[in-house]
């Protein structure tokens, strides 16, 4: 039986970040910002989504795009255990979404924002 849990890990909660389209990744590679209302919408959607059960994923808000009418396809595309190859591909993609001019997450110190790097 599929476990009755779902772990949503939002990145960079920011009160000033606008609402947008939540995007999901897996493998602890997500970078960016999350709008609190978008996080709440994903959490509520995950409660009733069978395809979200037993999965862990990160979430960032892609500003400038409307949210989807349903998260079902996105939840269905998530793996229970992502492969290393899938994680590497996701990492390469999400690095392109990193806010700020210098896209180096290793330079982000505790308490600093990407915009300050």
PDB file of N, CA and C in Angstrom, residues 10-46:
ATOM      1  N   UNK A  10       9.116  23.643   0.301  1.00  0.00           N
ATOM      2  CA  UNK A  10       9.239  24.903  -0.443  1.00  0.00           C
ATOM      3  C   UNK A  10      10.628  25.512  -0.252  1.00  0.00           C
ATOM      4  N   UNK A  11      11.101  26.186  -1.282  1.00  0.00           N
ATOM      5  CA  UNK A  11      12.388  26.875  -1.200  1.00  0.00           C
ATOM      6  C   UNK A  11      12.152  28.357  -0.990  1.00  0.00           C
ATOM      7  N   UNK A  12      13.062  29.025  -0.333  1.00  0.00           N
ATOM      8  CA  UNK A  12      13.090  30.468  -0.194  1.00  0.00           C
ATOM      9  C   UNK A  12      11.766  31.173  -0.012  1.00  0.00           C
ATOM     10  N   UNK A  13      11.046  30.876   1.069  1.00  0.00           N
ATOM     11  CA  UNK A  13       9.797  31.590   1.325  1.00  0.00           C
ATOM     12  C   UNK A  13      10.081  33.081   1.434  1.00  0.00           C
ATOM     13  N   UNK A  14       9.351  33.862   0.656  1.00  0.00           N
ATOM     14  CA  UNK A  14       9.605  35.288   0.590  1.00  0.00           C
ATOM     15  C   UNK A  14       8.281  36.030   0.521  1.00  0.00           C
ATOM     16  N   UNK A  15       8.030  36.899   1.483  1.00  0.00           N
ATOM     17  CA  UNK A  15       6.765  37.641   1.530  1.00  0.00           C
ATOM     18  C   UNK A  15       6.582  38.574   0.345  1.00  0.00           C
ATOM     19  N   UNK A  16       7.673  39.004  -0.268  1.00  0.00           N
ATOM     20  CA  UNK A  16       7.590  39.940  -1.387  1.00  0.00           C
ATOM     21  C   UNK A  16       7.565  39.256  -2.752  1.00  0.00           C
ATOM     22  N   UNK A  17       7.729  37.938  -2.787  1.00  0.00           N
ATOM     23  CA  UNK A  17       7.747  37.217  -4.061  1.00  0.00           C
ATOM     24  C   UNK A  17       6.322  37.091  -4.589  1.00  0.00           C
ATOM     25  N   UNK A  18       6.077  37.443  -5.846  1.00  0.00           N
ATOM     26  CA  UNK A  18       4.706  37.402  -6.368  1.00  0.00           C
ATOM     27  C   UNK A  18       4.207  35.975  -6.574  1.00  0.00           C
ATOM     28  N   UNK A  19       2.891  35.847  -6.625  1.00  0.00           N
ATOM     29  CA  UNK A  19       2.303  34.546  -6.933  1.00  0.00           C
ATOM     30  C   UNK A  19       2.668  34.180  -8.354  1.00  0.00           C
ATOM     31  N   UNK A  20       2.620  32.913  -8.655  1.00  0.00           N
ATOM     32  CA  UNK A  20       2.965  32.441  -9.989  1.00  0.00           C
ATOM     33  C   UNK A  20       2.633  30.976 -10.145  1.00  0.00           C
ATOM     34  N   UNK A  21       3.434  30.278 -10.947  1.00  0.00           N
ATOM     35  CA  UNK A  21       3.228  28.854 -11.181  1.00  0.00           C
ATOM     36  C   UNK A  21       4.182  28.049 -10.313  1.00  0.00           C
ATOM     37  N   UNK A  22       3.657  27.234  -9.424  1.00  0.00           N
ATOM     38  CA  UNK A  22       4.524  26.346  -8.658  1.00  0.00           C
ATOM     39  C   UNK A  22       5.157  25.292  -9.578  1.00  0.00           C
ATOM     40  N   UNK A  23       6.457  25.107  -9.443  1.00  0.00           N
ATOM     41  CA  UNK A  23       7.163  24.065 -10.182  1.00  0.00           C
ATOM     42  C   UNK A  23       7.786  23.118  -9.163  1.00  0.00           C
ATOM     43  N   UNK A  24       7.795  21.841  -9.480  1.00  0.00           N
ATOM     44  CA  UNK A  24       8.272  20.817  -8.564  1.00  0.00           C
ATOM     45  C   UNK A  24       9.578  20.219  -9.063  1.00  0.00           C
ATOM     46  N   UNK A  25      10.422  19.815  -8.127  1.00  0.00           N
ATOM     47  CA  UNK A  25      11.637  19.072  -8.450  1.00  0.00           C
ATOM     48  C   UNK A  25      11.867  18.066  -7.332  1.00  0.00           C
ATOM     49  N   UNK A  26      12.769  17.139  -7.584  1.00  0.00           N
ATOM     50  CA  UNK A  26      13.110  16.139  -6.578  1.00  0.00           C
ATOM     51  C   UNK A  26      14.620  15.980  -6.510  1.00  0.00           C
ATOM     52  N   UNK A  27      15.105  15.551  -5.376  1.00  0.00           N
ATOM     53  CA  UNK A  27      16.528  15.294  -5.217  1.00  0.00           C
ATOM     54  C   UNK A  27      17.268  16.387  -4.479  1.00  0.00           C
ATOM     55  N   UNK A  28      16.541  17.280  -3.809  1.00  0.00           N
ATOM     56  CA  UNK A  28      17.143  18.344  -3.020  1.00  0.00           C
ATOM     57  C   UNK A  28      18.008  19.254  -3.886  1.00  0.00           C
ATOM     58  N   UNK A  29      17.479  19.625  -5.060  1.00  0.00           N
ATOM     59  CA  UNK A  29      18.228  20.466  -5.996  1.00  0.00           C
ATOM     60  C   UNK A  29      17.554  21.806  -6.269  1.00  0.00           C
ATOM     61  N   UNK A  30      16.386  22.037  -5.706  1.00  0.00           N
ATOM     62  CA  UNK A  30      15.615  23.234  -6.032  1.00  0.00           C
ATOM     63  C   UNK A  30      16.278  24.495  -5.502  1.00  0.00           C
ATOM     64  N   UNK A  31      16.175  25.550  -6.287  1.00  0.00           N
ATOM     65  CA  UNK A  31      16.633  26.877  -5.907  1.00  0.00           C
ATOM     66  C   UNK A  31      15.537  27.861  -6.291  1.00  0.00           C
ATOM     67  N   UNK A  32      15.544  29.020  -5.681  1.00  0.00           N
ATOM     68  CA  UNK A  32      14.567  30.022  -6.072  1.00  0.00           C
ATOM     69  C   UNK A  32      13.788  30.555  -4.897  1.00  0.00           C
ATOM     70  N   UNK A  33      12.593  30.992  -5.193  1.00  0.00           N
ATOM     71  CA  UNK A  33      11.704  31.585  -4.205  1.00  0.00           C
ATOM     72  C   UNK A  33      10.340  30.916  -4.265  1.00  0.00           C
ATOM     73  N   UNK A  34       9.625  30.974  -3.154  1.00  0.00           N
ATOM     74  CA  UNK A  34       8.265  30.450  -3.091  1.00  0.00           C
ATOM     75  C   UNK A  34       7.357  31.511  -2.483  1.00  0.00           C
ATOM     76  N   UNK A  35       6.212  31.686  -3.076  1.00  0.00           N
ATOM     77  CA  UNK A  35       5.184  32.553  -2.527  1.00  0.00           C
ATOM     78  C   UNK A  35       4.367  31.721  -1.541  1.00  0.00           C
ATOM     79  N   UNK A  36       4.076  32.264  -0.383  1.00  0.00           N
ATOM     80  CA  UNK A  36       3.367  31.513   0.664  1.00  0.00           C
ATOM     81  C   UNK A  36       1.981  31.042   0.214  1.00  0.00           C
ATOM     82  N   UNK A  37       1.273  31.865  -0.543  1.00  0.00           N
ATOM     83  CA  UNK A  37      -0.055  31.462  -1.020  1.00  0.00           C
ATOM     84  C   UNK A  37       0.046  30.304  -2.006  1.00  0.00           C
ATOM     85  N   UNK A  38       1.101  30.308  -2.834  1.00  0.00           N
ATOM     86  CA  UNK A  38       1.305  29.191  -3.762  1.00  0.00           C
ATOM     87  C   UNK A  38       1.615  27.910  -3.002  1.00  0.00           C
ATOM     88  N   UNK A  39       2.415  28.015  -1.940  1.00  0.00           N
ATOM     89  CA  UNK A  39       2.723  26.843  -1.109  1.00  0.00           C
ATOM     90  C   UNK A  39       1.436  26.290  -0.503  1.00  0.00           C
ATOM     91  N   UNK A  40       0.608  27.175   0.018  1.00  0.00           N
ATOM     92  CA  UNK A  40      -0.662  26.746   0.612  1.00  0.00           C
ATOM     93  C   UNK A  40      -1.541  26.045  -0.427  1.00  0.00           C
ATOM     94  N   UNK A  41      -1.598  26.569  -1.639  1.00  0.00           N
ATOM     95  CA  UNK A  41      -2.415  25.952  -2.694  1.00  0.00           C
ATOM     96  C   UNK A  41      -1.910  24.551  -3.032  1.00  0.00           C
ATOM     97  N   UNK A  42      -0.595  24.376  -3.080  1.00  0.00           N
ATOM     98  CA  UNK A  42      -0.014  23.053  -3.373  1.00  0.00           C
ATOM     99  C   UNK A  42      -0.303  22.089  -2.230  1.00  0.00           C
ATOM    100  N   UNK A  43      -0.176  22.556  -0.992  1.00  0.00           N
ATOM    101  CA  UNK A  43      -0.460  21.692   0.158  1.00  0.00           C
ATOM    102  C   UNK A  43      -1.908  21.210   0.153  1.00  0.00           C
ATOM    103  N   UNK A  44      -2.831  22.112  -0.126  1.00  0.00           N
ATOM    104  CA  UNK A  44      -4.245  21.738  -0.164  1.00  0.00           C
ATOM    105  C   UNK A  44      -4.496  20.749  -1.296  1.00  0.00           C
ATOM    106  N   UNK A  45      -3.919  20.994  -2.466  1.00  0.00           N
ATOM    107  CA  UNK A  45      -4.094  20.083  -3.600  1.00  0.00           C
ATOM    108  C   UNK A  45      -3.515  18.702  -3.297  1.00  0.00           C
ATOM    109  N   UNK A  46      -2.362  18.665  -2.602  1.00  0.00           N
ATOM    110  CA  UNK A  46      -1.711  17.389  -2.291  1.00  0.00           C
ATOM    111  C   UNK A  46      -2.531  16.542  -1.320  1.00  0.00           C
TER     112      UNK A  46
END
